[in-house]
Short mmCIF file of the N, C-alpha and C atoms (twelve columns), coordinates in Angstrom:
data_MODEL
# 
_entry.id   MODEL 
# 
loop_
_atom_site.group_PDB 
_atom_site.id 
_atom_site.type_symbol 
_atom_site.label_atom_id 
_atom_site.label_alt_id 
_atom_site.label_comp_id 
_atom_site.label_asym_id 
_atom_site.label_seq_id 
_atom_site.Cartn_x 
_atom_site.Cartn_y 
_atom_site.Cartn_z 
_atom_site.pdbx_PDB_model_num 
ATOM 1   N N  . MET A 1  7.106   -18.301 6.834  1 
ATOM 2   C CA . MET A 1  5.932   -17.520 6.505  1 
ATOM 3   C C  . MET A 1  6.261   -16.041 6.689  1 
ATOM 4   N N  . ASP A 2  5.918   -15.285 5.701  1 
ATOM 5   C CA . ASP A 2  6.156   -13.852 5.746  1 
ATOM 6   C C  . ASP A 2  5.172   -13.197 6.715  1 
ATOM 7   N N  . LEU A 3  5.654   -12.258 7.510  1 
ATOM 8   C CA . LEU A 3  4.788   -11.593 8.483  1 
ATOM 9   C C  . LEU A 3  3.714   -10.735 7.817  1 
ATOM 10  N N  . ALA A 4  3.959   -10.259 6.615  1 
ATOM 11  C CA . ALA A 4  2.948   -9.467  5.912  1 
ATOM 12  C C  . ALA A 4  1.740   -10.329 5.565  1 
ATOM 13  N N  . VAL A 5  1.972   -11.583 5.220  1 
ATOM 14  C CA . VAL A 5  0.861   -12.493 4.918  1 
ATOM 15  C C  . VAL A 5  0.044   -12.748 6.182  1 
ATOM 16  N N  . LEU A 6  0.738   -12.965 7.303  1 
ATOM 17  C CA . LEU A 6  0.050   -13.181 8.571  1 
ATOM 18  C C  . LEU A 6  -0.740  -11.942 8.987  1 
ATOM 19  N N  . ALA A 7  -0.130  -10.771 8.848  1 
ATOM 20  C CA . ALA A 7  -0.814  -9.526  9.212  1 
ATOM 21  C C  . ALA A 7  -2.035  -9.289  8.334  1 
ATOM 22  N N  . GLY A 8  -1.917  -9.537  7.040  1 
ATOM 23  C CA . GLY A 8  -3.056  -9.376  6.135  1 
ATOM 24  C C  . GLY A 8  -4.189  -10.327 6.477  1 
ATOM 25  N N  . GLY A 9  -3.847  -11.575 6.785  1 
ATOM 26  C CA . GLY A 9  -4.870  -12.547 7.164  1 
ATOM 27  C C  . GLY A 9  -5.575  -12.176 8.453  1 
ATOM 28  N N  . ILE A 10 -4.816  -11.669 9.427  1 
ATOM 29  C CA . ILE A 10 -5.421  -11.251 10.697 1 
ATOM 30  C C  . ILE A 10 -6.334  -10.047 10.489 1 
ATOM 31  N N  . MET A 11 -5.926  -9.090  9.654  1 
ATOM 32  C CA . MET A 11 -6.778  -7.926  9.377  1 
ATOM 33  C C  . MET A 11 -8.097  -8.341  8.738  1 
ATOM 34  N N  . ILE A 12 -8.025  -9.254  7.777  1 
ATOM 35  C CA . ILE A 12 -9.239  -9.710  7.096  1 
ATOM 36  C C  . ILE A 12 -10.138 -10.463 8.067  1 
ATOM 37  N N  . ALA A 13 -9.543  -11.323 8.894  1 
ATOM 38  C CA . ALA A 13 -10.340 -12.112 9.836  1 
ATOM 39  C C  . ALA A 13 -11.024 -11.227 10.871 1 
ATOM 40  N N  . PHE A 14 -10.280 -10.282 11.442 1 
ATOM 41  C CA . PHE A 14 -10.891 -9.410  12.446 1 
ATOM 42  C C  . PHE A 14 -11.903 -8.453  11.824 1 
ATOM 43  N N  . GLY A 15 -11.695 -8.071  10.579 1 
ATOM 44  C CA . GLY A 15 -12.685 -7.245  9.896  1 
ATOM 45  C C  . GLY A 15 -14.006 -7.976  9.726  1 
ATOM 46  N N  . ALA A 16 -13.936 -9.234  9.339  1 
ATOM 47  C CA . ALA A 16 -15.157 -10.033 9.188  1 
ATOM 48  C C  . ALA A 16 -15.811 -10.296 10.538 1 
ATOM 49  N N  . LEU A 17 -15.011 -10.560 11.562 1 
ATOM 50  C CA . LEU A 17 -15.541 -10.790 12.899 1 
ATOM 51  C C  . LEU A 17 -16.233 -9.546  13.439 1 
ATOM 52  N N  . ALA A 18 -15.618 -8.388  13.240 1 
ATOM 53  C CA . ALA A 18 -16.208 -7.137  13.716 1 
ATOM 54  C C  . ALA A 18 -17.534 -6.844  13.018 1 
ATOM 55  N N  . ALA A 19 -17.620 -7.142  11.744 1 
ATOM 56  C CA . ALA A 19 -18.873 -6.919  11.009 1 
ATOM 57  C C  . ALA A 19 -19.979 -7.810  11.556 1 
ATOM 58  N N  . GLY A 20 -19.658 -9.057  11.819 1 
ATOM 59  C CA . GLY A 20 -20.663 -9.977  12.351 1 
ATOM 60  C C  . GLY A 20 -21.160 -9.569  13.728 1 
ATOM 61  N N  . ILE A 21 -20.242 -9.206  14.603 1 
ATOM 62  C CA . ILE A 21 -20.632 -8.783  15.953 1 
ATOM 63  C C  . ILE A 21 -21.429 -7.484  15.903 1 
ATOM 64  N N  . GLY A 22 -20.964 -6.525  15.121 1 
ATOM 65  C CA . GLY A 22 -21.660 -5.242  15.022 1 
ATOM 66  C C  . GLY A 22 -23.064 -5.377  14.465 1 
ATOM 67  N N  . ASN A 23 -23.221 -6.178  13.431 1 
ATOM 68  C CA . ASN A 23 -24.556 -6.379  12.851 1 
ATOM 69  C C  . ASN A 23 -25.474 -7.115  13.816 1 
ATOM 70  N N  . GLY A 24 -24.934 -8.075  14.541 1 
ATOM 71  C CA . GLY A 24 -25.741 -8.800  15.522 1 
ATOM 72  C C  . GLY A 24 -26.263 -7.885  16.614 1 
ATOM 73  N N  . ILE A 25 -25.395 -7.030  17.133 1 
ATOM 74  C CA . ILE A 25 -25.813 -6.090  18.173 1 
ATOM 75  C C  . ILE A 25 -26.821 -5.090  17.617 1 
ATOM 76  N N  . LEU A 26 -26.552 -4.569  16.429 1 
ATOM 77  C CA . LEU A 26 -27.438 -3.580  15.820 1 
ATOM 78  C C  . LEU A 26 -28.849 -4.127  15.642 1 
ATOM 79  N N  . PHE A 27 -28.969 -5.285  15.031 1 
ATOM 80  C CA . PHE A 27 -30.307 -5.787  14.730 1 
ATOM 81  C C  . PHE A 27 -31.007 -6.367  15.947 1 
ATOM 82  N N  . SER A 28 -30.265 -6.817  16.952 1 
ATOM 83  C CA . SER A 28 -30.931 -7.240  18.185 1 
ATOM 84  C C  . SER A 28 -31.559 -6.034  18.879 1 
ATOM 85  N N  . ARG A 29 -30.846 -4.904  18.880 1 
ATOM 86  C CA . ARG A 29 -31.402 -3.685  19.486 1 
ATOM 87  C C  . ARG A 29 -32.553 -3.125  18.642 1 
ATOM 88  N N  . TYR A 30 -32.447 -3.273  17.329 1 
ATOM 89  C CA . TYR A 30 -33.521 -2.817  16.442 1 
ATOM 90  C C  . TYR A 30 -34.810 -3.595  16.718 1 
ATOM 91  N N  . LEU A 31 -34.704 -4.914  16.801 1 
ATOM 92  C CA . LEU A 31 -35.887 -5.719  17.075 1 
ATOM 93  C C  . LEU A 31 -36.417 -5.489  18.484 1 
ATOM 94  N N  . GLU A 32 -35.520 -5.256  19.424 1 
ATOM 95  C CA . GLU A 32 -35.947 -4.940  20.786 1 
ATOM 96  C C  . GLU A 32 -36.717 -3.626  20.821 1 
ATOM 97  N N  . GLY A 33 -36.261 -2.627  20.067 1 
ATOM 98  C CA . GLY A 33 -36.953 -1.348  20.000 1 
ATOM 99  C C  . GLY A 33 -38.325 -1.471  19.359 1 
ATOM 100 N N  . ILE A 34 -38.441 -2.296  18.320 1 
ATOM 101 C CA . ILE A 34 -39.748 -2.510  17.687 1 
ATOM 102 C C  . ILE A 34 -40.694 -3.238  18.638 1 
ATOM 103 N N  . ALA A 35 -40.171 -4.195  19.389 1 
ATOM 104 C CA . ALA A 35 -41.008 -4.926  20.337 1 
ATOM 105 C C  . ALA A 35 -41.518 -4.005  21.444 1 
ATOM 106 N N  . ARG A 36 -40.695 -3.070  21.864 1 
ATOM 107 C CA . ARG A 36 -41.102 -2.163  22.930 1 
ATOM 108 C C  . ARG A 36 -42.047 -1.067  22.432 1 
ATOM 109 N N  . GLN A 37 -41.810 -0.576  21.217 1 
ATOM 110 C CA . GLN A 37 -42.586 0.551   20.708 1 
ATOM 111 C C  . GLN A 37 -42.846 0.366   19.213 1 
ATOM 112 N N  . PRO A 38 -43.871 -0.420  18.879 1 
ATOM 113 C CA . PRO A 38 -44.114 -0.743  17.459 1 
ATOM 114 C C  . PRO A 38 -44.419 0.470   16.580 1 
ATOM 115 N N  . GLU A 39 -44.962 1.538   17.141 1 
ATOM 116 C CA . GLU A 39 -45.303 2.697   16.317 1 
ATOM 117 C C  . GLU A 39 -44.072 3.476   15.846 1 
ATOM 118 N N  . ALA A 40 -42.925 3.224   16.441 1 
ATOM 119 C CA . ALA A 40 -41.694 3.909   16.043 1 
ATOM 120 C C  . ALA A 40 -40.897 3.097   15.024 1 
ATOM 121 N N  . ARG A 41 -41.554 2.152   14.365 1 
ATOM 122 C CA . ARG A 41 -40.862 1.251   13.449 1 
ATOM 123 C C  . ARG A 41 -40.167 1.990   12.303 1 
ATOM 124 N N  . GLY A 42 -40.833 2.947   11.702 1 
ATOM 125 C CA . GLY A 42 -40.241 3.676   10.578 1 
ATOM 126 C C  . GLY A 42 -39.009 4.468   10.978 1 
ATOM 127 N N  . THR A 43 -39.090 5.149   12.121 1 
ATOM 128 C CA . THR A 43 -37.946 5.912   12.617 1 
ATOM 129 C C  . THR A 43 -36.781 4.996   12.954 1 
ATOM 130 N N  . LEU A 44 -37.085 3.885   13.612 1 
ATOM 131 C CA . LEU A 44 -36.036 2.943   13.985 1 
ATOM 132 C C  . LEU A 44 -35.380 2.320   12.754 1 
ATOM 133 N N  . PHE A 45 -36.180 2.097   11.711 1 
ATOM 134 C CA . PHE A 45 -35.615 1.517   10.490 1 
ATOM 135 C C  . PHE A 45 -34.611 2.466   9.846  1 
ATOM 136 N N  . GLY A 46 -34.980 3.733   9.749  1 
ATOM 137 C CA . GLY A 46 -34.067 4.725   9.160  1 
ATOM 138 C C  . GLY A 46 -32.785 4.856   9.961  1 
ATOM 139 N N  . GLN A 47 -32.913 4.941   11.272 1 
ATOM 140 C CA . GLN A 47 -31.731 5.040   12.126 1 
ATOM 141 C C  . GLN A 47 -30.904 3.760   12.067 1 
ATOM 142 N N  . GLY A 48 -31.590 2.627   11.958 1 
ATOM 143 C CA . GLY A 48 -30.874 1.353   11.861 1 
ATOM 144 C C  . GLY A 48 -30.056 1.247   10.588 1 
ATOM 145 N N  . MET A 49 -30.587 1.744   9.476  1 
ATOM 146 C CA . MET A 49 -29.841 1.672   8.218  1 
ATOM 147 C C  . MET A 49 -28.637 2.627   8.214  1 
ATOM 148 N N  . ILE A 50 -28.798 3.787   8.830  1 
ATOM 149 C CA . ILE A 50 -27.657 4.697   8.952  1 
ATOM 150 C C  . ILE A 50 -26.576 4.066   9.818  1 
ATOM 151 N N  . THR A 51 -26.990 3.473   10.920 1 
ATOM 152 C CA . THR A 51 -26.035 2.814   11.813 1 
ATOM 153 C C  . THR A 51 -25.395 1.616   11.138 1 
ATOM 154 N N  . LEU A 52 -26.141 0.904   10.321 1 
ATOM 155 C CA . LEU A 52 -25.581 -0.229  9.585  1 
ATOM 156 C C  . LEU A 52 -24.445 0.230   8.671  1 
ATOM 157 N N  . GLY A 53 -24.647 1.350   8.011  1 
ATOM 158 C CA . GLY A 53 -23.583 1.896   7.163  1 
ATOM 159 C C  . GLY A 53 -22.339 2.251   7.950  1 
ATOM 160 N N  . LEU A 54 -22.529 2.816   9.143  1 
ATOM 161 C CA . LEU A 54 -21.389 3.155   9.984  1 
ATOM 162 C C  . LEU A 54 -20.701 1.913   10.535 1 
ATOM 163 N N  . VAL A 55 -21.496 0.909   10.902 1 
ATOM 164 C CA . VAL A 55 -20.926 -0.338  11.431 1 
ATOM 165 C C  . VAL A 55 -20.138 -1.065  10.345 1 
ATOM 166 N N  . GLU A 56 -20.617 -1.021  9.125  1 
ATOM 167 C CA . GLU A 56 -19.955 -1.738  8.030  1 
ATOM 168 C C  . GLU A 56 -18.735 -1.005  7.480  1 
ATOM 169 N N  . ALA A 57 -18.599 0.276   7.757  1 
ATOM 170 C CA . ALA A 57 -17.480 1.038   7.194  1 
ATOM 171 C C  . ALA A 57 -16.133 0.544   7.709  1 
ATOM 172 N N  . LEU A 58 -16.012 0.337   9.005  1 
ATOM 173 C CA . LEU A 58 -14.729 -0.070  9.571  1 
ATOM 174 C C  . LEU A 58 -14.281 -1.451  9.087  1 
ATOM 175 N N  . PRO A 59 -15.150 -2.470  9.076  1 
ATOM 176 C CA . PRO A 59 -14.701 -3.763  8.541  1 
ATOM 177 C C  . PRO A 59 -14.332 -3.718  7.066  1 
ATOM 178 N N  . ILE A 60 -15.013 -2.904  6.272  1 
ATOM 179 C CA . ILE A 60 -14.674 -2.805  4.855  1 
ATOM 180 C C  . ILE A 60 -13.291 -2.181  4.688  1 
ATOM 181 N N  . ILE A 61 -13.010 -1.148  5.474  1 
ATOM 182 C CA . ILE A 61 -11.685 -0.533  5.422  1 
ATOM 183 C C  . ILE A 61 -10.626 -1.518  5.894  1 
ATOM 184 N N  . SER A 62 -10.924 -2.262  6.960  1 
ATOM 185 C CA . SER A 62 -9.978  -3.252  7.480  1 
ATOM 186 C C  . SER A 62 -9.692  -4.349  6.460  1 
ATOM 187 N N  . ILE A 63 -10.715 -4.813  5.791  1 
ATOM 188 C CA . ILE A 63 -10.525 -5.849  4.771  1 
ATOM 189 C C  . ILE A 63 -9.718  -5.300  3.593  1 
ATOM 190 N N  . ALA A 64 -9.974  -4.049  3.213  1 
ATOM 191 C CA . ALA A 64 -9.213  -3.454  2.107  1 
ATOM 192 C C  . ALA A 64 -7.734  -3.339  2.452  1 
ATOM 193 N N  . PHE A 65 -7.424  -2.851  3.647  1 
ATOM 194 C CA . PHE A 65 -6.024  -2.760  4.052  1 
ATOM 195 C C  . PHE A 65 -5.407  -4.138  4.208  1 
ATOM 196 N N  . GLY A 66 -6.192  -5.096  4.706  1 
ATOM 197 C CA . GLY A 66 -5.693  -6.464  4.821  1 
ATOM 198 C C  . GLY A 66 -5.324  -7.054  3.475  1 
ATOM 199 N N  . LEU A 67 -6.149  -6.808  2.473  1 
ATOM 200 C CA . LEU A 67 -5.831  -7.301  1.128  1 
ATOM 201 C C  . LEU A 67 -4.616  -6.602  0.546  1 
ATOM 202 N N  . LEU A 68 -4.486  -5.307  0.823  1 
ATOM 203 C CA . LEU A 68 -3.307  -4.588  0.347  1 
ATOM 204 C C  . LEU A 68 -2.029  -5.148  0.976  1 
ATOM 205 N N  . VAL A 69 -2.082  -5.427  2.260  1 
ATOM 206 C CA . VAL A 69 -0.919  -6.003  2.943  1 
ATOM 207 C C  . VAL A 69 -0.682  -7.430  2.455  1 
ATOM 208 N N  . LEU A 70 -1.751  -8.193  2.301  1 
ATOM 209 C CA . LEU A 70 -1.644  -9.587  1.892  1 
ATOM 210 C C  . LEU A 70 -0.987  -9.725  0.531  1 
ATOM 211 N N  . PHE A 71 -1.312  -8.863  -0.395 1 
ATOM 212 C CA . PHE A 71 -0.730  -8.947  -1.728 1 
ATOM 213 C C  . PHE A 71 0.534   -8.105  -1.883 1 
ATOM 214 N N  . GLY A 72 1.050   -7.566  -0.792 1 
ATOM 215 C CA . GLY A 72 2.336   -6.897  -0.801 1 
ATOM 216 C C  . GLY A 72 2.369   -5.513  -1.391 1 
ATOM 217 N N  . ILE A 73 1.232   -4.885  -1.523 1 
ATOM 218 C CA . ILE A 73 1.206   -3.543  -2.100 1 
ATOM 219 C C  . ILE A 73 1.722   -2.525  -1.083 1 
ATOM 220 N N  . ILE A 74 1.371   -2.714  0.209  1 
ATOM 221 C CA . ILE A 74 1.896   -1.857  1.259  1 
ATOM 222 C C  . ILE A 74 2.523   -2.735  2.334  1 
ATOM 223 N N  . GLY A 75 3.464   -2.195  3.052  1 
ATOM 224 C CA . GLY A 75 4.078   -2.880  4.177  1 
ATOM 225 C C  . GLY A 75 5.039   -3.988  3.802  1 
ATOM 226 N N  . GLY A 76 5.455   -4.056  2.590  1 
ATOM 227 C CA . GLY A 76 6.243   -5.182  2.147  1 
ATOM 228 C C  . GLY A 76 7.684   -4.926  2.046  1 
# 
């Protein structure tokens, strides 16, 4: 087995894992904030969507690099 294939697979797997963990933490805190202070729902929603974009950026980049390594475009 080529190490580039293994490295690409690990990058893709950890990228997906990081997205799942990050989204879980984000939305648990979002719902906790709404439960504590329902009148701040609109503000929390806007901040939550901005944070969602930041949380999703790293896994998307990781998956892109993983695919590049997996198909031998870089690191080969």
